[in-house]
mmCIF file of N, CA and C in Angstrom:
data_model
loop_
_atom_site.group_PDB
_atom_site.id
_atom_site.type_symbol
_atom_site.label_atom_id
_atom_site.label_comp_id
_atom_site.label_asym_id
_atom_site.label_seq_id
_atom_site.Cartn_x
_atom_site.Cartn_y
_atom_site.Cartn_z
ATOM 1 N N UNK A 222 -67.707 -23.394 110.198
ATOM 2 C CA UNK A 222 -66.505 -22.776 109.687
ATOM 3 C C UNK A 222 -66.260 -23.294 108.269
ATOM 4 N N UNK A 223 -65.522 -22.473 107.008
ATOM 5 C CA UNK A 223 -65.814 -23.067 106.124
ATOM 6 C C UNK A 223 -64.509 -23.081 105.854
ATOM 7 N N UNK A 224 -63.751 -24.300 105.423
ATOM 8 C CA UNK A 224 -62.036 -23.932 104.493
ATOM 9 C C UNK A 224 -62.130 -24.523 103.534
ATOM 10 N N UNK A 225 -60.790 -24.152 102.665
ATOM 11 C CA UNK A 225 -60.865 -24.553 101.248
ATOM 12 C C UNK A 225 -59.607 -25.173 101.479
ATOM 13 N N UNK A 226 -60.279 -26.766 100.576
ATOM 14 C CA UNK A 226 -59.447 -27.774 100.695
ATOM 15 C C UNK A 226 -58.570 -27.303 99.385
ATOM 16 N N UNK A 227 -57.357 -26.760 99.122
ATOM 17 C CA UNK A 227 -56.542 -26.794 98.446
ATOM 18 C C UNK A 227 -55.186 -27.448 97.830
ATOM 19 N N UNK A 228 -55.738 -28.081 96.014
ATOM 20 C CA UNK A 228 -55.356 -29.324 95.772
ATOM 21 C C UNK A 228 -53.639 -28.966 94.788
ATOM 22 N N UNK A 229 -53.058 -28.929 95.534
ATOM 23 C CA UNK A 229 -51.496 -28.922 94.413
ATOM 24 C C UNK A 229 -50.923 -29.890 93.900
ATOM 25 N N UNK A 230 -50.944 -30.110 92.716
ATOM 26 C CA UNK A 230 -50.717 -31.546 92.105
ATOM 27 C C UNK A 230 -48.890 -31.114 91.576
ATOM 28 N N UNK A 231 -47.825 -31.577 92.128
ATOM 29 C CA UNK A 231 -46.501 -31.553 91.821
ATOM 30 C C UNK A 231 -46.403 -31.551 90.289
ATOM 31 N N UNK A 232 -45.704 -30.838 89.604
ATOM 32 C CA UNK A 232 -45.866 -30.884 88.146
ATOM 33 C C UNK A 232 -46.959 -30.335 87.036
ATOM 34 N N UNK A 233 -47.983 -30.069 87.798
ATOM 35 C CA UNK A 233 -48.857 -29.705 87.343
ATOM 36 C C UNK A 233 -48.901 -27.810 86.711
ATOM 37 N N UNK A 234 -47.735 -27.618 86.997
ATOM 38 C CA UNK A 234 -47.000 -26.299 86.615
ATOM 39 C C UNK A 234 -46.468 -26.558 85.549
ATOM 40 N N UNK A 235 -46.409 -27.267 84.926
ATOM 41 C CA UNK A 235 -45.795 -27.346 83.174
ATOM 42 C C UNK A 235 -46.684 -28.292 82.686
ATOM 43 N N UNK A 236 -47.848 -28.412 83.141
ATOM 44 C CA UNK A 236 -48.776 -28.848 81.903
ATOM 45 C C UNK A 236 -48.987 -28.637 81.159
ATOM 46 N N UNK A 237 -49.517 -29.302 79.565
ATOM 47 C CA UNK A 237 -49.588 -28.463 78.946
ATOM 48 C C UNK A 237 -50.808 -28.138 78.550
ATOM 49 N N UNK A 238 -51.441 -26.894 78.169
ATOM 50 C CA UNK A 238 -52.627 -26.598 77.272
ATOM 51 C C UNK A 238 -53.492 -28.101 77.247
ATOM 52 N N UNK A 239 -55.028 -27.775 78.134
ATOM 53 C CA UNK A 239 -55.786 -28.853 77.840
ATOM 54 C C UNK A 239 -55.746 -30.010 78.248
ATOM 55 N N UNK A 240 -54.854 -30.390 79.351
ATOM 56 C CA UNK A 240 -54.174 -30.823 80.235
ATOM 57 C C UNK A 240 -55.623 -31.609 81.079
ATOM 58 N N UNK A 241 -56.119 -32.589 81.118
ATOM 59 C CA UNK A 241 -57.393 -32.647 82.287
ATOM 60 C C UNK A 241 -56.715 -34.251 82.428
ATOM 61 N N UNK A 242 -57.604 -34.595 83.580
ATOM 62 C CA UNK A 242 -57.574 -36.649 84.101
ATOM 63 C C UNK A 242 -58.057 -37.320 82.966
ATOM 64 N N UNK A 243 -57.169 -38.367 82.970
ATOM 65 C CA UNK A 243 -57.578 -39.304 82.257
ATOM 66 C C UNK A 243 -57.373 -40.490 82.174
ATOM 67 N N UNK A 244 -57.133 -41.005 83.741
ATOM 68 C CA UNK A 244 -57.483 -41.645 84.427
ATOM 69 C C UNK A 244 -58.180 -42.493 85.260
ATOM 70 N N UNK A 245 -59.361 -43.169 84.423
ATOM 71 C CA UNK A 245 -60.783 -43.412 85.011
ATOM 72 C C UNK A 245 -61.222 -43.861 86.436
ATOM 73 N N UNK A 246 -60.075 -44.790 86.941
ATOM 74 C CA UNK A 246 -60.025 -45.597 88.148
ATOM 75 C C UNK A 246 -59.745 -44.291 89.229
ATOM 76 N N UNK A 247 -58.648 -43.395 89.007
ATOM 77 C CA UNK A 247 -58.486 -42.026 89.767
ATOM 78 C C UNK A 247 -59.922 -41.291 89.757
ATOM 79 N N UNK A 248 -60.118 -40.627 89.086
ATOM 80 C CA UNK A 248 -61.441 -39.647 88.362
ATOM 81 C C UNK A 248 -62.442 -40.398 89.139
ATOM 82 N N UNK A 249 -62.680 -41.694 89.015
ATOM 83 C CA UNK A 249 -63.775 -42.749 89.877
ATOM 84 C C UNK A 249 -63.777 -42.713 92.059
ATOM 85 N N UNK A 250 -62.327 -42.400 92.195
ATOM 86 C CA UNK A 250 -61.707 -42.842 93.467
ATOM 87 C C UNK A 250 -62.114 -40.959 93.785
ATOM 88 N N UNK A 251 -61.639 -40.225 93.136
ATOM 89 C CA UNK A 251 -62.411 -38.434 93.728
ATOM 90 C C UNK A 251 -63.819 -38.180 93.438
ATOM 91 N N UNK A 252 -64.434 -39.181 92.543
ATOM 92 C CA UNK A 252 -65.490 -39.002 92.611
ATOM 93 C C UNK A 252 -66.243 -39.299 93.945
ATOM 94 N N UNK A 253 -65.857 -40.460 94.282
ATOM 95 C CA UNK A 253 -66.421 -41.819 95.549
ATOM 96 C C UNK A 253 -65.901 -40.224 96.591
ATOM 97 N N UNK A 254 -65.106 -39.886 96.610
ATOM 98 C CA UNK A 254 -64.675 -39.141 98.024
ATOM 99 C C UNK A 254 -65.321 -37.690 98.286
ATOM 100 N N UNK A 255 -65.588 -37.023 96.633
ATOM 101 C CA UNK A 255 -66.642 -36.218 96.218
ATOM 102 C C UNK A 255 -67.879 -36.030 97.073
ATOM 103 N N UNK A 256 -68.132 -37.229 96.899
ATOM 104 C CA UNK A 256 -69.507 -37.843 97.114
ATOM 105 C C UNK A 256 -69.942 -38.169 98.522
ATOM 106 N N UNK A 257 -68.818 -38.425 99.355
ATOM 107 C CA UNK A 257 -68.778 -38.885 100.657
ATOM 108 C C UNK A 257 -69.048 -37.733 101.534
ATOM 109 N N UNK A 258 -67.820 -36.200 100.774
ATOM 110 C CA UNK A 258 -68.235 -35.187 101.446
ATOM 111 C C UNK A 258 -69.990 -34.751 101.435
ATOM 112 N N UNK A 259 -70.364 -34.594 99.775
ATOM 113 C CA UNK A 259 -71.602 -34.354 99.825
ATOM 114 C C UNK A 259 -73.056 -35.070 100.587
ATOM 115 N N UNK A 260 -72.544 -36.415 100.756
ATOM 116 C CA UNK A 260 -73.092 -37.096 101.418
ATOM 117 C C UNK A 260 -73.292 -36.657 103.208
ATOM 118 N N UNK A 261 -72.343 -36.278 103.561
ATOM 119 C CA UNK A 261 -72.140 -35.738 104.867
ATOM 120 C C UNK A 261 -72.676 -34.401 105.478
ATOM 121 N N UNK A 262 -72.874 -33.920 103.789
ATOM 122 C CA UNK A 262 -73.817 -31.983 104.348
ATOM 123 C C UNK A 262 -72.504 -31.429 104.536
ATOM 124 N N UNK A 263 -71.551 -31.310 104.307
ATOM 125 C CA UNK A 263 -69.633 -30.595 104.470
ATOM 126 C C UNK A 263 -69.576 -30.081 102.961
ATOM 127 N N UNK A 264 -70.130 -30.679 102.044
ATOM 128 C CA UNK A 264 -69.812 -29.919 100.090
ATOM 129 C C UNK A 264 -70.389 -28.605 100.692
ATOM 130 N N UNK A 265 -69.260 -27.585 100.012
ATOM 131 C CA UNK A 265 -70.592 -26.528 99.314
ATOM 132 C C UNK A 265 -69.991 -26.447 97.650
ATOM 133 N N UNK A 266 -68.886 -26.583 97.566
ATOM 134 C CA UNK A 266 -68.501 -27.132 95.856
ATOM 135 C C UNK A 266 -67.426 -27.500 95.766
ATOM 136 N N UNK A 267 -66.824 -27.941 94.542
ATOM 137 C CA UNK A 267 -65.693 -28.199 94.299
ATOM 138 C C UNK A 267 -65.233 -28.350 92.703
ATOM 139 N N UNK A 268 -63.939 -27.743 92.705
ATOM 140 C CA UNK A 268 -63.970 -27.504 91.462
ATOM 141 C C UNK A 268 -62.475 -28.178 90.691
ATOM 142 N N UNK A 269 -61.891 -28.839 89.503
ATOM 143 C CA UNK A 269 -60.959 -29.211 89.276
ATOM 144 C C UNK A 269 -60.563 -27.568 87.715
ATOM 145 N N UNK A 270 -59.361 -27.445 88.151
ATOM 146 C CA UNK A 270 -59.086 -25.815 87.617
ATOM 147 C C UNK A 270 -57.617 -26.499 86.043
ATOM 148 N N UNK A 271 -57.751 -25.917 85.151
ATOM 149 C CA UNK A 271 -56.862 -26.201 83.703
ATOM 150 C C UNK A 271 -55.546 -25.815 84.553
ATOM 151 N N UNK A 272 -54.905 -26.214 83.655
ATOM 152 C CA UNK A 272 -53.253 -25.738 83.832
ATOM 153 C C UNK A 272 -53.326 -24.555 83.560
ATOM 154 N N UNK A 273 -51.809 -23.954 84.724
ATOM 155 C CA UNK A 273 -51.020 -22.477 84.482
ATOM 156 C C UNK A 273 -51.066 -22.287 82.947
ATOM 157 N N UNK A 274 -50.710 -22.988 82.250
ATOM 158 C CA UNK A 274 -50.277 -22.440 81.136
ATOM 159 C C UNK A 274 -51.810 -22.418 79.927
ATOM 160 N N UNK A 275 -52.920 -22.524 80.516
ATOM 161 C CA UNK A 275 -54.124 -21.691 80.030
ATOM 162 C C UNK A 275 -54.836 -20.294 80.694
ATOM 163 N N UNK A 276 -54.052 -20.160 81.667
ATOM 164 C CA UNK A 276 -53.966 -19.015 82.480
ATOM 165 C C UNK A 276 -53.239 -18.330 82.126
ATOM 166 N N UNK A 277 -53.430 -16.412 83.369
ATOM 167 C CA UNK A 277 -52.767 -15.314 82.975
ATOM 168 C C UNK A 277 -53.275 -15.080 84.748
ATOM 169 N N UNK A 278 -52.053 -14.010 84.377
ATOM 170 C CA UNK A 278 -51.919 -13.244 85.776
ATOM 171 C C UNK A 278 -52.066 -11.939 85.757
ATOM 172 N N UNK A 279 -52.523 -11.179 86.543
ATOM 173 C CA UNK A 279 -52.600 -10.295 86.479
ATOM 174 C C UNK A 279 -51.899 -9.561 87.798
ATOM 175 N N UNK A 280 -51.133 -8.542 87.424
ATOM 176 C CA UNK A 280 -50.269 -7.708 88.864
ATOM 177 C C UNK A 280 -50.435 -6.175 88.684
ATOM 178 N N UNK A 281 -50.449 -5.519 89.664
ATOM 179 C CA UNK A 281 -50.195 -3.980 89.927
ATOM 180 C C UNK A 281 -48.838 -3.386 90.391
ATOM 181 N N UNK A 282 -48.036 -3.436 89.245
ATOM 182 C CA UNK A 282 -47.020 -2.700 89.725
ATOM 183 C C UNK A 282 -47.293 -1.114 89.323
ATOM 184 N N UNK A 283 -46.700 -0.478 90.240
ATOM 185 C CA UNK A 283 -47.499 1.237 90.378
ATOM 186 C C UNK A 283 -48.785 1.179 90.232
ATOM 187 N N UNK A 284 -49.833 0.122 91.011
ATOM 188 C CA UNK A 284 -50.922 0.698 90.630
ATOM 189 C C UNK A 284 -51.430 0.424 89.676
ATOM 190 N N UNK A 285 -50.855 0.224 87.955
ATOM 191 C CA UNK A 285 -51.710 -0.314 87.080
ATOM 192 C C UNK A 285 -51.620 -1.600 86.777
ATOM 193 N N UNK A 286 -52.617 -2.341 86.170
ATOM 194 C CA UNK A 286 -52.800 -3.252 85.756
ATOM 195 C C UNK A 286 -51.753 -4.582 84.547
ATOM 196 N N UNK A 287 -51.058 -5.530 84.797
ATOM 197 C CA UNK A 287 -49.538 -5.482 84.118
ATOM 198 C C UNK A 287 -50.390 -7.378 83.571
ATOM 199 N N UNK A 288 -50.953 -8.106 82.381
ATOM 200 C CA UNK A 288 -51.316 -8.936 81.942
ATOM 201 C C UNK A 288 -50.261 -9.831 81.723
ATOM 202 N N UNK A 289 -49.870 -11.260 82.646
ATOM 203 C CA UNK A 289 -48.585 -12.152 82.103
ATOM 204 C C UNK A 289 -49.847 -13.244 81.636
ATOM 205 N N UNK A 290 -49.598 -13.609 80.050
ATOM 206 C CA UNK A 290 -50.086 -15.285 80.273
ATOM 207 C C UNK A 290 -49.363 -16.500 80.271
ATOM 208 N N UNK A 291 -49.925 -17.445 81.092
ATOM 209 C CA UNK A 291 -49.384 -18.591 81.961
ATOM 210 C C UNK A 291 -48.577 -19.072 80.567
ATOM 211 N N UNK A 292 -47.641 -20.455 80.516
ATOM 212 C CA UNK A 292 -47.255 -20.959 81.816
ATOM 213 C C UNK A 292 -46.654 -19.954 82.695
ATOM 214 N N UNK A 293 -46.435 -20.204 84.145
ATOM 215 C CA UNK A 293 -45.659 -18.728 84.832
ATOM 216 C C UNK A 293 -44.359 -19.461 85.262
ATOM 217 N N UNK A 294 -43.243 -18.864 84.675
ATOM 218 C CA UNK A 294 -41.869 -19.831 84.908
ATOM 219 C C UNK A 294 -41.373 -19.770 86.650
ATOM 220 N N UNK A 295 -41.619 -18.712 87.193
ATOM 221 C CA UNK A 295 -41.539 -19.115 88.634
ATOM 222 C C UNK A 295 -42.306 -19.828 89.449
ATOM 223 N N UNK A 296 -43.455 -20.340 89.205
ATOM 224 C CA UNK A 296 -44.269 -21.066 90.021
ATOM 225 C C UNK A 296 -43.403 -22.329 90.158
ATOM 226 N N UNK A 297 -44.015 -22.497 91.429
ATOM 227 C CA UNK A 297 -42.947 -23.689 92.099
ATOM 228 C C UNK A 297 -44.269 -25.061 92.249
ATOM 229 N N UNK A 298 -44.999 -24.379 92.508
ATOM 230 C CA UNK A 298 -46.726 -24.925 92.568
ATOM 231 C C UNK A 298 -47.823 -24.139 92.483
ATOM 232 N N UNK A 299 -48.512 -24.911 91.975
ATOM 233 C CA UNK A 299 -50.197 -24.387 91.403
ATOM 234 C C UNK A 299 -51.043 -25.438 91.869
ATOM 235 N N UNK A 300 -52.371 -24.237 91.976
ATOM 236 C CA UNK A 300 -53.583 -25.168 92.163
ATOM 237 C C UNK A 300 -54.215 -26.349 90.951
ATOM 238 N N UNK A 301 -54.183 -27.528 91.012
ATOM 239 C CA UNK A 301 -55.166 -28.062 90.065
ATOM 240 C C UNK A 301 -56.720 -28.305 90.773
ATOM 241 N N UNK A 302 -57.144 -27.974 91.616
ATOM 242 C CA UNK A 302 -58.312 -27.525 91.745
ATOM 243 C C UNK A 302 -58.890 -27.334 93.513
ATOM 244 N N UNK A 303 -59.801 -27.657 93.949
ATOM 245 C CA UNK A 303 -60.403 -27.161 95.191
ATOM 246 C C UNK A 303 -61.677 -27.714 95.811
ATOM 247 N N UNK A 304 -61.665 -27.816 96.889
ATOM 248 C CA UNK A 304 -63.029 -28.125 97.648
ATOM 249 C C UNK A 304 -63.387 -26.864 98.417
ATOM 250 N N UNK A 305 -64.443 -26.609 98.673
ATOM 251 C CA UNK A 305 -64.807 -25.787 99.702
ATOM 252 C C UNK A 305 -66.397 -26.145 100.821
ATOM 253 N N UNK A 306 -65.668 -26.379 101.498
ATOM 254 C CA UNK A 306 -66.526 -27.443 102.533
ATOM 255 C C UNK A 306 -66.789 -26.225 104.161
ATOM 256 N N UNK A 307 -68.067 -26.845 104.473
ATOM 257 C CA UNK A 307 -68.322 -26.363 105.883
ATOM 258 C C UNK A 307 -68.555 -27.293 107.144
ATOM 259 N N UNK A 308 -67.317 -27.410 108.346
ATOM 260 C CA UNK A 308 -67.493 -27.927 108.807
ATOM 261 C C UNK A 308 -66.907 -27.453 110.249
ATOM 262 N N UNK A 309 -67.076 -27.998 111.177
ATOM 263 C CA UNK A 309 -67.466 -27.613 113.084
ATOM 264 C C UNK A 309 -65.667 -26.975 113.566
ATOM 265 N N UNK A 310 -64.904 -27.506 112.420
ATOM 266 C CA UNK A 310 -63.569 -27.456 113.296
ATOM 267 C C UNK A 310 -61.816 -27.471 111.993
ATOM 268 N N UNK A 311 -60.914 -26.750 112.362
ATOM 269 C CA UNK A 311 -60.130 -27.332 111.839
ATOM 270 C C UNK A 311 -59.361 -28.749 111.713
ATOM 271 N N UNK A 312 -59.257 -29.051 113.215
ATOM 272 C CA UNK A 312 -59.775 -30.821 113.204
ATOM 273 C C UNK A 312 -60.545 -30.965 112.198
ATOM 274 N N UNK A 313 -61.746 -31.205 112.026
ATOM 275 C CA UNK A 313 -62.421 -32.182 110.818
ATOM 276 C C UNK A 313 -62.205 -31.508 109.503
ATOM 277 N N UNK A 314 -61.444 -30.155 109.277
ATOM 278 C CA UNK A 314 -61.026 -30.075 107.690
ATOM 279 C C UNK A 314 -59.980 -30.730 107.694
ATOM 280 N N UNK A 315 -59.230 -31.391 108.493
ATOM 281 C CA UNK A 315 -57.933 -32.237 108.170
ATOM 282 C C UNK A 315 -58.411 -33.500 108.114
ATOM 283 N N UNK A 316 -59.157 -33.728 109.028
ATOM 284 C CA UNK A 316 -59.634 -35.444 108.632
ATOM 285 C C UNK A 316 -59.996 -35.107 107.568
ATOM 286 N N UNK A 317 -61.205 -34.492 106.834
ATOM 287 C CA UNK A 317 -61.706 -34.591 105.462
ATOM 288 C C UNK A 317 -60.476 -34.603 104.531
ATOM 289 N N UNK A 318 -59.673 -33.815 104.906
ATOM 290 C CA UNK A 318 -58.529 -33.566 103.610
ATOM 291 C C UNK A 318 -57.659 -35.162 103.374
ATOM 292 N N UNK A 319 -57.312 -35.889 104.608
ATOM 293 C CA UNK A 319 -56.454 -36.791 105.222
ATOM 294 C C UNK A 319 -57.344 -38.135 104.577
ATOM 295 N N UNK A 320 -58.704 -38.234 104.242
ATOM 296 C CA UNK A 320 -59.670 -38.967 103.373
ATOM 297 C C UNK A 320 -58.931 -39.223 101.726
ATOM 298 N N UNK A 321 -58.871 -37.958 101.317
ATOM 299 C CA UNK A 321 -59.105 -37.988 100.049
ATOM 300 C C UNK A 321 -58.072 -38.908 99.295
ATOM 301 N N UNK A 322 -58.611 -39.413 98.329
ATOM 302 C CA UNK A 322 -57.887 -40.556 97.166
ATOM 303 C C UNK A 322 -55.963 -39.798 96.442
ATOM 304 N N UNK A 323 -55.448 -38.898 97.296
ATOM 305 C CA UNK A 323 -54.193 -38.165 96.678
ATOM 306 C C UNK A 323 -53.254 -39.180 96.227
ATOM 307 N N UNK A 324 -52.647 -38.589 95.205
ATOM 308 C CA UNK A 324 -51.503 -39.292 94.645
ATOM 309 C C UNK A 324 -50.266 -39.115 95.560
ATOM 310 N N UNK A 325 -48.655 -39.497 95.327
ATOM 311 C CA UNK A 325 -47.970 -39.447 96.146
ATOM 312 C C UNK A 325 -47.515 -37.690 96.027
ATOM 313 N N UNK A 326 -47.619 -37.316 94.445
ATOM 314 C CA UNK A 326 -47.149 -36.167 93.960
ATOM 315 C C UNK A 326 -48.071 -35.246 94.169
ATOM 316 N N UNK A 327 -49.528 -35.337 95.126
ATOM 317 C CA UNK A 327 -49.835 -34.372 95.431
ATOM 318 C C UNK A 327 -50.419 -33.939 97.248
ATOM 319 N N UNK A 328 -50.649 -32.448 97.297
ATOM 320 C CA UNK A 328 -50.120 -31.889 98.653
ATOM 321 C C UNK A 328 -51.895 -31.568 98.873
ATOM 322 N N UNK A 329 -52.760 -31.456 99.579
ATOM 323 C CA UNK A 329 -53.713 -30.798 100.172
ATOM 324 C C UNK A 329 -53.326 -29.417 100.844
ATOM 325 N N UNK A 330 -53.488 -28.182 100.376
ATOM 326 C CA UNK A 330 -53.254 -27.560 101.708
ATOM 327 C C UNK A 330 -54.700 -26.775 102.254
ATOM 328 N N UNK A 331 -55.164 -26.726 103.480
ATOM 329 C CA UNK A 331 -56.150 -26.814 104.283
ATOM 330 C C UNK A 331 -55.938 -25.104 104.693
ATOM 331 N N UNK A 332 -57.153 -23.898 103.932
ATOM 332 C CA UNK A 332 -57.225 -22.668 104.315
ATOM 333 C C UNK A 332 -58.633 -22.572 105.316
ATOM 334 N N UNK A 333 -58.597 -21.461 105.980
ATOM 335 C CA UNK A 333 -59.979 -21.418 106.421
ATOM 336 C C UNK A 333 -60.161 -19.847 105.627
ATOM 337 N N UNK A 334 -61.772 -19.661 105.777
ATOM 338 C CA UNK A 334 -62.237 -18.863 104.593
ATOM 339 C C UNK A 334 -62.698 -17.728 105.795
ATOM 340 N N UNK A 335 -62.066 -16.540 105.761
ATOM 341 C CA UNK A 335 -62.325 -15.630 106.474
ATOM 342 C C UNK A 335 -63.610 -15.123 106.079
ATOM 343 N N UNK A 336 -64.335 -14.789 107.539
ATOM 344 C CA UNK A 336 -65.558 -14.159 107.620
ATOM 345 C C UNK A 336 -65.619 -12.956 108.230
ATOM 346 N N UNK A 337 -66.837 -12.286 107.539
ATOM 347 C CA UNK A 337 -66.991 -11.063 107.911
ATOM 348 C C UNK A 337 -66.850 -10.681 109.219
ATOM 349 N N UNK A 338 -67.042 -11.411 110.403
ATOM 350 C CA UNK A 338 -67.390 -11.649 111.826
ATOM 351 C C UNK A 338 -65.824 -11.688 112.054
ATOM 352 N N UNK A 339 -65.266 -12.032 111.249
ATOM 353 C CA UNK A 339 -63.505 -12.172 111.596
ATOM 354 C C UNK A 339 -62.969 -10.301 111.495
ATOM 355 N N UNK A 340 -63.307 -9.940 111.195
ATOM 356 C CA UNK A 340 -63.372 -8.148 111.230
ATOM 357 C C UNK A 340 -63.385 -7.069 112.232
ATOM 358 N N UNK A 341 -62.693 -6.357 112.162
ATOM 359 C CA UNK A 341 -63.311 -4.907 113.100
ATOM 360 C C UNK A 341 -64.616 -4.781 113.015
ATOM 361 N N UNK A 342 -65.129 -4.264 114.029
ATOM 362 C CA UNK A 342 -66.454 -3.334 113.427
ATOM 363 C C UNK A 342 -66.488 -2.137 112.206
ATOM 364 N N UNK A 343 -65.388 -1.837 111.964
ATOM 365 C CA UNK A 343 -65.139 -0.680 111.065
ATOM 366 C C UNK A 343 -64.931 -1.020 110.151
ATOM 367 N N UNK A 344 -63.960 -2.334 109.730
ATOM 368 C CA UNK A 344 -64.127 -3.133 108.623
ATOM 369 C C UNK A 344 -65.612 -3.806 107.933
ATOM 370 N N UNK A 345 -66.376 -4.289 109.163
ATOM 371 C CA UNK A 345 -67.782 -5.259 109.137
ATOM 372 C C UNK A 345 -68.480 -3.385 108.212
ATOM 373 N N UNK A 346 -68.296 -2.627 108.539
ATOM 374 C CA UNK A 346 -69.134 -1.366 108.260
ATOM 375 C C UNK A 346 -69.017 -1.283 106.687
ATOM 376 N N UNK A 347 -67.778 -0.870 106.425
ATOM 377 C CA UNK A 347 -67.005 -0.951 104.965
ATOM 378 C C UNK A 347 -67.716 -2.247 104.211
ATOM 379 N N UNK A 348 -67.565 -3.192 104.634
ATOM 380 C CA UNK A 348 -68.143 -4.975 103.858
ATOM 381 C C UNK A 348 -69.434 -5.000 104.155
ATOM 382 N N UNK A 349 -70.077 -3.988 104.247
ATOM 383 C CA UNK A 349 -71.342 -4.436 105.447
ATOM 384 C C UNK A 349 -72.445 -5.138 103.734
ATOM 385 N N UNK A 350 -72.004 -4.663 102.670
ATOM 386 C CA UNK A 350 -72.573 -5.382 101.147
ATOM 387 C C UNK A 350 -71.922 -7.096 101.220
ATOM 388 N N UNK A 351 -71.272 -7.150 101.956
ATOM 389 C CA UNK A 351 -70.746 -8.544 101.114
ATOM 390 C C UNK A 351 -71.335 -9.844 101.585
ATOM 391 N N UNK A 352 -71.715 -9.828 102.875
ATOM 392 C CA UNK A 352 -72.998 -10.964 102.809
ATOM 393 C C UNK A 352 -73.835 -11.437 101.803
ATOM 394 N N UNK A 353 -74.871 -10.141 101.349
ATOM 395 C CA UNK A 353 -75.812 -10.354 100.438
ATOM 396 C C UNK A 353 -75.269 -10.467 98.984
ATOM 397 N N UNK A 354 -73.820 -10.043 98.873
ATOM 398 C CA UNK A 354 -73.258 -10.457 97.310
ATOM 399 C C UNK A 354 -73.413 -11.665 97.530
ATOM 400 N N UNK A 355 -72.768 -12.528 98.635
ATOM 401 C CA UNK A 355 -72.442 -14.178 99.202
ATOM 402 C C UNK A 355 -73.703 -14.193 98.308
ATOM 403 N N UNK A 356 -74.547 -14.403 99.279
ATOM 404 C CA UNK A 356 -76.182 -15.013 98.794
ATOM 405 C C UNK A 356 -76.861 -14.655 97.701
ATOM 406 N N UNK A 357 -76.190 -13.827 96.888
ATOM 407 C CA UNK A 357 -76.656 -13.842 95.746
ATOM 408 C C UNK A 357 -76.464 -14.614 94.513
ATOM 409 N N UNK A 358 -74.751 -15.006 95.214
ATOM 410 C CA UNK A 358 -73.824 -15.923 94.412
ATOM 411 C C UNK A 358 -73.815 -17.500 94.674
ATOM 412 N N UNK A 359 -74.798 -17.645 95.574
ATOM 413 C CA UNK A 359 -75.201 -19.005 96.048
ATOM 414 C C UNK A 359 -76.370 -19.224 95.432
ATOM 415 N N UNK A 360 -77.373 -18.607 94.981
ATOM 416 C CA UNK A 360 -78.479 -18.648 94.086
ATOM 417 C C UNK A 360 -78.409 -19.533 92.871
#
C-alpha cells in the first residue's frame, strides 16, 4: 500500500520567496530518518517543496482556467514537502510518520494513494492507460 507522508510546517504559509533549511543539525536529523526509510525498501521518494508564496494556483470557476500567484492569504496550512513510501499497512505509515525528526510547529498528515484496483470496473476501463503512464514515470 503506498501513502504520502504529508509534511505541514506551521508558518510556513508566509514564507518568504526562497525560503529553504538552514539548519544543519535539523537538515542532518531528516536526512538520518530519510535514510532509515530508504534503508528499509518503504522510500519510493521524497521531496522538500518552496514556499506558497513562489507558487500559483490555479482554479476553474465556470470551467475556465482563473491563475492566483502565491502567497495565498487564506491558507491556514501548506505543504513544505512529502514522502511517499510503500508499506504492508496503515499501522506502519504511522509508525514511519511517528519516527520522523518533526519540530513542535510541525503536523505529518498520513494519505493513502488510491489505486486503480480501488475502482469500479468501469472506472479501471476509463484509467485502463494509467498504470503504464505510472511506469513510465518511474523510469
Amino acid at each position: 500500500m503506498r501513502f504520502m507522508l504529508l509534511m505541514i510546517p506551521h508558518g510556513y504559509e508566509s514564507a518568504a520567496p526562497g525560503t529553504v533549511p538552514d539548519d544543519v543539525e535539523r537538515v542532518g536529523s531528516m536526512m538520518a530518518f530519510n535514510e532509515s526509510l530508504q534503508k528499509a525498501g518503504v522510500l519510493i521518494g521524497c521531496e522538500g517543496l518552496h514556499p506558497p508564496s513562489m507558487g500559483a494556483r490555479v482554479s476553474f470557476p465556470g470551467g475556465k482556467p482563473k491563475v492566483v500567484d502565491g502567497p495565498f492569504a487564506e491558507a491556514k496550512e501548506v505543504l513544505g514537502g512529502y514522502w511517499l513510501i510503500d508499506v504492508a499497512s496503515r499501522a506502519e505509515a504511522i509508525e514511519w510518520a511517528s519516527r520522523c525528526p518533526g519540530s513542535e510547529n510541525e503536523v505529518i498528515e498520513i494519505r493513502q494513494v488510491q489505486e486503480v484496483e480501488d475502482f469500479s470496473p468501469e472506472v479501471q476501463d476509463v484509467a485502463s492507460e494509467f498504470t503504464s503512464m505510472q511506469q513510465t514515470l518511474k523510469k
